[in-house]
Amino acid sequence: MEVAAGGGCGAGPPLLLSESEQQCYSELFARCAGAASGSPGPGPPEATRVAPGTATAAAGPVADLFRASQLPPETLHQITELCGAKRVGYFGPTQFYVALKLIAAAQSGLPVRTESIKCELPLPRFVMSKSDAEIRFGNPAELHGKKVQIPYLTTEKNSLKRMDDEDKQQETPSPTMSPLASPPSSPPHYQRVSLSHGYSKLRSGTEQMQPASYETRQPIGQPEGSSSEGPGSKPLRRQASLIRSFSVERELQDNSINYPDEPWRITEEQREYYVNQFRSLQPDPNSFISGSVAKNFFTKSKLSIPELSYIWELSDADCDGALTLPEFCAAFHLIVARKNGYPLPEGLPPTLQPEYLQAAFPKSKWECAIFDSYSESMPANQQPCDLNRMEKTSVKDMADFPVPTQDATTGDDKQALKSTVTEPLPKDLSEDTATSKDYNSLKARPRSRSYSSTSIEETMKRGEDPPTPPPRPQKTHSRASSLDLNKVFQPSVPATNSGLLPPPPALPPRPCQTQSEPVTEADLHPQLNRAPSQAAESSPAKKDAPHAQPPSKPIRRKFRTENQTTESQEPAAAVGGAASAAVVKPHPTVQKQSSKQKKAIQTAIRKNKEANAVLARLNSELQQQLKEVHQERIALENQLEQLRPVTVL
Amino acid sequence: MAVCIAVIAKENYPLYIRSTPTEDELKFHYMVHTSLDVVDEKISAMGKALVDQRELYLGLLYPTEDYKVYGYVTNSKVKFVMVVDSSNTALRDNEICSMFRKLHNSYTDVMCNPFYNPGDRIQSRAFDNMVTSMMIQVC
């Protein structure tokens, strides 16, 4: 297709485009055109010119595209002038193509002149998801998918689309990265990247959801042009959110693919996430998750049963029908990989072997274990990092643990871990009683404050939980039972699942938070999958967690021992004794830690709010679907009734 | 060499049956089917409920000109039937017994998978691999 450059630029000979260029430009043009519902909007970003007539709602698409070419603004100015957009006032096809060609020229280092575009040029490069046309050229379908993102592409998401493996690493710092939502049918090319991207996307949580979800990984069926964004994004978003609803669990998938050829390597963040999930199912990181519990949990990933069966086969190395923590991490990782389109391996990759995992990541495990023993009602489900802050001293001691335990990495390493944990624990307890006491004192005080609000949370939580069957047993009582018991038992449930830091002693702000969050959660709970519900519950849970303290010391000790798994019972008892004494402890140390806790809690709150927003959106979409289906059903029933008397006769 | 290996459920329907790809797979299926009667006979003949490898291993069920059929039953009345080529006379009882034991172990591994419902066909790749090794190795 020849573009008559004369029409646009006023230059002489027509513009000859190679086939690849034609294809690329036409796609780009269509995309921009779609976005602006007409010819692309006015070009130069700096232009204050108001677009004539209808065409140009936003300066957006074309301007963004040009900006993404990473040329300096003056160059872009020149280009737009040269291609004639300024003259005619809009970006018609000719102007657009000429502009693209000029961009290519500029990127190749040629001066921005009409003569430059006469020669053969490489395709213009845009640092956006959309057109790394050179790289991606062989895959127009993918190009389609990516294109939709232009308006959103702007800033950080750019590097995303490089699609190179390096990008994955870049994305680690930038949370607003591309979304996960890649259907398994997507071309293998981006599968690898999507794994890393998806993680960051998920991690960044909800706000990224919308723009992010459209990132490169669009379903192949995405129609061309950003006009499709509206409807197209919706199913995509839905799909993304559905995947995300489970993926919220795997939030920390992230750039596990730092090594592009090793998708089976688990990053630290992933590992933490898996550990958190493990703890939500089973508070003791040294114990197993039973088969049925794990089955329920993994079934939520919506993989087919044979695939899940195969994943189990791979990950349950000792074939005992239960998953230890490394086995669980391996299984989770395989599920994540499968959801991202990776074919399942023939055998368990070496980086997913239980011994490897145990050796590679002993610390986080240990932290969790130690933390568990310290805080009777605060297993560090979700934030071992935060715990680190709080228990700096204890963490250093914990570092000693992996050393002796790694020696026992045989089939009995679980027992070895247990024993080593229990032995040093009392010793550490004596050293770090201050920190533990601080915890307890912190817990004690806030609990008395949020007493009233907790009942609401508890009842709501209890009410919401049945629809989404959580693997953990519901030990809570009904509303009719005494409040004390509720307080006692309720924290044990979320405590086992998502022990967060105790709320800071600054009480006045907290009740508001607790109230606001349960309200949002109430809407979301029915739609919540288990893991997101945990995330959402974690913040109220952590406020609930302290509540166990005030009722009475005997009760506290009792449910503490309930909470504790076998090995930590002794230290738990010791902690219980220390904790009761700790309530009288001086405040200054408490204050210091309270601020850290506050920060941790606030970040947790923020994350939970994001998750809530995501789920609220999912909820509304599902409600709409439900309505539509209802209407269809009514229509069909009417038809049936009309038909029935006829046939009977 | 084992030309056919079958796992029969308690209700006498096959959970897993695999033969070496010869022309007469149906014949093996028939043989396994008819051997079930013999298995039932032997089980009822065993009065005591000794959980012993020997009790589990039923031995030669019946010989034909070309093949010998061996049986093995688990505690949950799941039967393993193995059809062995008669020409391979080097196979002794002990070896057959150990082969059955391996089968039994793999079967328990399959059962341990929570995604496996007892009564479903066995689709485990590990089990398949083990059976393949058994069918080839004894060749």
mmCIF file of C-alpha atoms in Angstrom, chain A residues 360-539:
data_model
loop_
_atom_site.group_PDB
_atom_site.id
_atom_site.type_symbol
_atom_site.label_atom_id
_atom_site.label_comp_id
_atom_site.label_asym_id
_atom_site.label_seq_id
_atom_site.Cartn_x
_atom_site.Cartn_y
_atom_site.Cartn_z
ATOM 1 C CA ALA A 360 17.771 -22.922 49.759
ATOM 2 C CA PHE A 361 15.221 -21.240 51.880
ATOM 3 C CA PRO A 362 15.644 -22.258 55.399
ATOM 4 C CA LYS A 363 15.484 -18.828 56.856
ATOM 5 C CA SER A 364 11.961 -17.891 56.081
ATOM 6 C CA LYS A 365 10.797 -21.188 57.318
ATOM 7 C CA TRP A 366 12.639 -20.744 60.458
ATOM 8 C CA GLU A 367 11.409 -17.320 61.044
ATOM 9 C CA CYS A 368 7.931 -18.558 60.797
ATOM 10 C CA ALA A 369 8.633 -21.359 63.139
ATOM 11 C CA ILE A 370 10.219 -19.178 65.685
ATOM 12 C CA PHE A 371 7.614 -16.585 65.399
ATOM 13 C CA ASP A 372 5.015 -19.156 65.962
ATOM 14 C CA SER A 373 6.529 -20.157 69.159
ATOM 15 C CA TYR A 374 6.833 -16.628 70.320
ATOM 16 C CA SER A 375 3.424 -15.345 69.770
ATOM 17 C CA GLU A 376 0.754 -17.677 70.735
ATOM 18 C CA SER A 377 -1.789 -16.053 68.617
ATOM 19 C CA MET A 378 0.344 -14.526 66.002
ATOM 20 C CA PRO A 379 1.894 -16.995 63.708
ATOM 21 C CA ALA A 380 3.681 -15.033 61.122
ATOM 22 C CA ASN A 381 1.557 -16.081 58.284
ATOM 23 C CA GLN A 382 1.667 -13.152 56.081
ATOM 24 C CA GLN A 383 4.545 -11.089 57.134
ATOM 25 C CA PRO A 384 7.614 -12.790 58.281
ATOM 26 C CA CYS A 385 9.449 -9.782 57.033
ATOM 27 C CA ASP A 386 7.667 -7.574 59.384
ATOM 28 C CA LEU A 387 8.423 -9.904 62.117
ATOM 29 C CA ASN A 388 12.022 -9.531 61.269
ATOM 30 C CA ARG A 389 11.803 -5.934 62.022
ATOM 31 C CA MET A 390 10.241 -6.568 65.288
ATOM 32 C CA GLU A 391 12.435 -9.334 66.355
ATOM 33 C CA LYS A 392 15.766 -8.372 65.092
ATOM 34 C CA THR A 393 17.564 -10.062 67.856
ATOM 35 C CA SER A 394 15.616 -13.214 67.614
ATOM 36 C CA VAL A 395 16.111 -13.399 63.909
ATOM 37 C CA LYS A 396 19.795 -13.388 64.348
ATOM 38 C CA ASP A 397 19.437 -16.257 66.656
ATOM 39 C CA MET A 398 17.229 -17.926 64.199
ATOM 40 C CA ALA A 399 19.954 -17.775 61.678
ATOM 41 C CA ASP A 400 21.755 -20.302 63.714
ATOM 42 C CA PHE A 401 19.001 -22.745 63.289
ATOM 43 C CA PRO A 402 19.282 -23.529 59.661
ATOM 44 C CA VAL A 403 22.800 -24.618 60.205
ATOM 45 C CA PRO A 404 22.146 -27.458 62.540
ATOM 46 C CA THR A 405 18.982 -28.387 60.828
ATOM 47 C CA GLN A 406 20.421 -28.558 57.412
ATOM 48 C CA ASP A 407 22.619 -31.275 58.569
ATOM 49 C CA ALA A 408 19.595 -33.377 59.013
ATOM 50 C CA THR A 409 18.199 -33.066 55.563
ATOM 51 C CA THR A 410 17.197 -36.595 55.134
ATOM 52 C CA GLY A 411 13.830 -38.069 54.955
ATOM 53 C CA ASP A 412 13.497 -37.325 58.586
ATOM 54 C CA ASP A 413 14.406 -33.741 58.269
ATOM 55 C CA LYS A 414 11.016 -32.800 59.470
ATOM 56 C CA GLN A 415 11.604 -34.407 62.791
ATOM 57 C CA ALA A 416 15.051 -33.020 62.961
ATOM 58 C CA LEU A 417 13.735 -29.582 62.352
ATOM 59 C CA LYS A 418 11.207 -30.006 64.991
ATOM 60 C CA SER A 419 13.629 -31.116 67.563
ATOM 61 C CA THR A 420 16.126 -28.434 66.779
ATOM 62 C CA VAL A 421 13.431 -25.868 66.910
ATOM 63 C CA THR A 422 12.237 -26.894 70.274
ATOM 64 C CA GLU A 423 15.631 -27.053 71.842
ATOM 65 C CA PRO A 424 16.895 -23.640 71.014
ATOM 66 C CA LEU A 425 13.548 -22.091 71.514
ATOM 67 C CA PRO A 426 13.468 -21.985 75.250
ATOM 68 C CA LYS A 427 16.926 -20.586 75.208
ATOM 69 C CA ASP A 428 15.876 -17.881 72.857
ATOM 70 C CA LEU A 429 12.818 -17.235 74.774
ATOM 71 C CA SER A 430 14.812 -16.297 77.752
ATOM 72 C CA GLU A 431 16.922 -14.002 75.665
ATOM 73 C CA ASP A 432 14.126 -12.418 73.821
ATOM 74 C CA THR A 433 11.447 -12.363 76.359
ATOM 75 C CA ALA A 434 11.477 -8.657 76.017
ATOM 76 C CA THR A 435 10.314 -8.784 72.475
ATOM 77 C CA SER A 436 7.752 -11.411 73.136
ATOM 78 C CA LYS A 437 6.514 -9.566 76.132
ATOM 79 C CA ASP A 438 6.235 -6.502 74.083
ATOM 80 C CA TYR A 439 4.130 -8.352 71.673
ATOM 81 C CA ASN A 440 1.898 -9.570 74.342
ATOM 82 C CA SER A 441 1.565 -6.242 75.980
ATOM 83 C CA LEU A 442 0.802 -4.731 72.661
ATOM 84 C CA LYS A 443 -1.721 -7.324 72.042
ATOM 85 C CA ALA A 444 -3.271 -6.875 75.368
ATOM 86 C CA ARG A 445 -3.917 -3.239 75.133
ATOM 87 C CA PRO A 446 -5.452 -2.946 71.746
ATOM 88 C CA ARG A 447 -7.700 -5.795 72.379
ATOM 89 C CA SER A 448 -9.521 -4.132 75.116
ATOM 90 C CA ARG A 449 -10.198 -1.235 72.847
ATOM 91 C CA SER A 450 -11.550 -2.915 69.777
ATOM 92 C CA TYR A 451 -13.615 -5.215 71.762
ATOM 93 C CA SER A 452 -16.848 -3.979 70.422
ATOM 94 C CA SER A 453 -15.879 -3.995 66.815
ATOM 95 C CA THR A 454 -14.490 -7.444 66.853
ATOM 96 C CA SER A 455 -17.781 -9.057 67.425
ATOM 97 C CA ILE A 456 -18.999 -7.568 64.219
ATOM 98 C CA GLU A 457 -16.003 -8.782 62.367
ATOM 99 C CA GLU A 458 -16.230 -12.167 63.847
ATOM 100 C CA THR A 459 -19.819 -12.681 63.109
ATOM 101 C CA MET A 460 -19.417 -11.361 59.652
ATOM 102 C CA LYS A 461 -16.463 -13.470 59.076
ATOM 103 C CA ARG A 462 -18.199 -16.463 60.345
ATOM 104 C CA GLY A 463 -21.148 -15.659 58.292
ATOM 105 C CA GLU A 464 -19.089 -15.223 55.205
ATOM 106 C CA ASP A 465 -16.919 -18.159 55.630
ATOM 107 C CA PRO A 466 -19.334 -20.947 54.914
ATOM 108 C CA PRO A 467 -19.891 -19.917 51.319
ATOM 109 C CA THR A 468 -16.211 -20.176 50.626
ATOM 110 C CA PRO A 469 -15.113 -23.324 52.259
ATOM 111 C CA PRO A 470 -11.813 -22.647 53.857
ATOM 112 C CA PRO A 471 -9.533 -25.564 54.493
ATOM 113 C CA ARG A 472 -9.112 -24.626 58.092
ATOM 114 C CA PRO A 473 -11.686 -25.885 60.500
ATOM 115 C CA GLN A 474 -14.107 -23.336 61.739
ATOM 116 C CA LYS A 475 -13.803 -23.351 65.424
ATOM 117 C CA THR A 476 -15.823 -20.260 65.973
ATOM 118 C CA HIS A 477 -19.038 -20.300 67.825
ATOM 119 C CA SER A 478 -22.331 -19.037 66.685
ATOM 120 C CA ARG A 479 -23.451 -15.617 67.543
ATOM 121 C CA ALA A 480 -25.416 -16.820 70.458
ATOM 122 C CA SER A 481 -22.460 -18.093 72.341
ATOM 123 C CA SER A 482 -20.691 -16.013 74.836
ATOM 124 C CA LEU A 483 -18.586 -13.228 73.660
ATOM 125 C CA ASP A 484 -15.662 -14.360 75.641
ATOM 126 C CA LEU A 485 -15.544 -17.675 73.967
ATOM 127 C CA ASN A 486 -15.832 -16.048 70.634
ATOM 128 C CA LYS A 487 -12.975 -13.863 71.429
ATOM 129 C CA VAL A 488 -11.022 -16.772 72.556
ATOM 130 C CA PHE A 489 -11.638 -19.034 69.686
ATOM 131 C CA GLN A 490 -12.020 -16.630 66.879
ATOM 132 C CA PRO A 491 -8.492 -15.435 66.989
ATOM 133 C CA SER A 492 -7.267 -18.948 66.981
ATOM 134 C CA VAL A 493 -8.725 -19.465 63.580
ATOM 135 C CA PRO A 494 -7.362 -16.427 61.872
ATOM 136 C CA ALA A 495 -4.332 -16.618 63.985
ATOM 137 C CA THR A 496 -3.509 -19.947 62.564
ATOM 138 C CA ASN A 497 -4.241 -18.710 59.137
ATOM 139 C CA SER A 498 -2.933 -15.262 58.950
ATOM 140 C CA GLY A 499 -1.240 -14.147 62.029
ATOM 141 C CA LEU A 500 -0.310 -10.600 61.580
ATOM 142 C CA LEU A 501 1.391 -8.295 63.845
ATOM 143 C CA PRO A 502 -0.604 -7.124 66.782
ATOM 144 C CA PRO A 503 -2.186 -3.785 66.322
ATOM 145 C CA PRO A 504 -0.191 -0.926 67.681
ATOM 146 C CA PRO A 505 -1.058 0.550 70.995
ATOM 147 C CA ALA A 506 -2.426 3.631 69.323
ATOM 148 C CA LEU A 507 -5.978 2.669 69.737
ATOM 149 C CA PRO A 508 -8.165 5.479 68.446
ATOM 150 C CA PRO A 509 -7.443 4.982 64.801
ATOM 151 C CA ARG A 510 -7.836 1.266 64.878
ATOM 152 C CA PRO A 511 -11.494 0.835 65.582
ATOM 153 C CA CYS A 512 -12.247 2.878 62.512
ATOM 154 C CA GLN A 513 -10.100 0.660 60.435
ATOM 155 C CA THR A 514 -11.580 -2.452 61.787
ATOM 156 C CA GLN A 515 -15.012 -1.179 61.108
ATOM 157 C CA SER A 516 -14.353 -0.064 57.598
ATOM 158 C CA GLU A 517 -12.619 -3.166 56.542
ATOM 159 C CA PRO A 518 -15.207 -5.635 57.712
ATOM 160 C CA VAL A 519 -17.794 -3.675 55.853
ATOM 161 C CA THR A 520 -15.973 -4.042 52.603
ATOM 162 C CA GLU A 521 -15.187 -7.568 53.345
ATOM 163 C CA ALA A 522 -18.763 -8.428 53.898
ATOM 164 C CA ASP A 523 -19.482 -7.718 50.285
ATOM 165 C CA LEU A 524 -16.544 -9.578 49.091
ATOM 166 C CA HIS A 525 -16.600 -12.603 51.219
ATOM 167 C CA PRO A 526 -19.126 -14.576 49.278
ATOM 168 C CA GLN A 527 -17.009 -14.218 46.250
ATOM 169 C CA LEU A 528 -13.786 -14.579 47.985
ATOM 170 C CA ASN A 529 -11.709 -17.511 47.312
ATOM 171 C CA ARG A 530 -10.094 -18.753 50.289
ATOM 172 C CA ALA A 531 -6.784 -17.156 49.942
ATOM 173 C CA PRO A 532 -8.055 -13.683 49.275
ATOM 174 C CA SER A 533 -10.354 -14.065 52.141
ATOM 175 C CA GLN A 534 -7.415 -14.769 54.221
ATOM 176 C CA ALA A 535 -5.675 -11.729 52.995
ATOM 177 C CA ALA A 536 -8.701 -9.677 53.719
ATOM 178 C CA GLU A 537 -9.247 -11.286 56.971
ATOM 179 C CA SER A 538 -5.733 -10.938 57.981
ATOM 180 C CA SER A 539 -6.100 -7.357 58.929
#
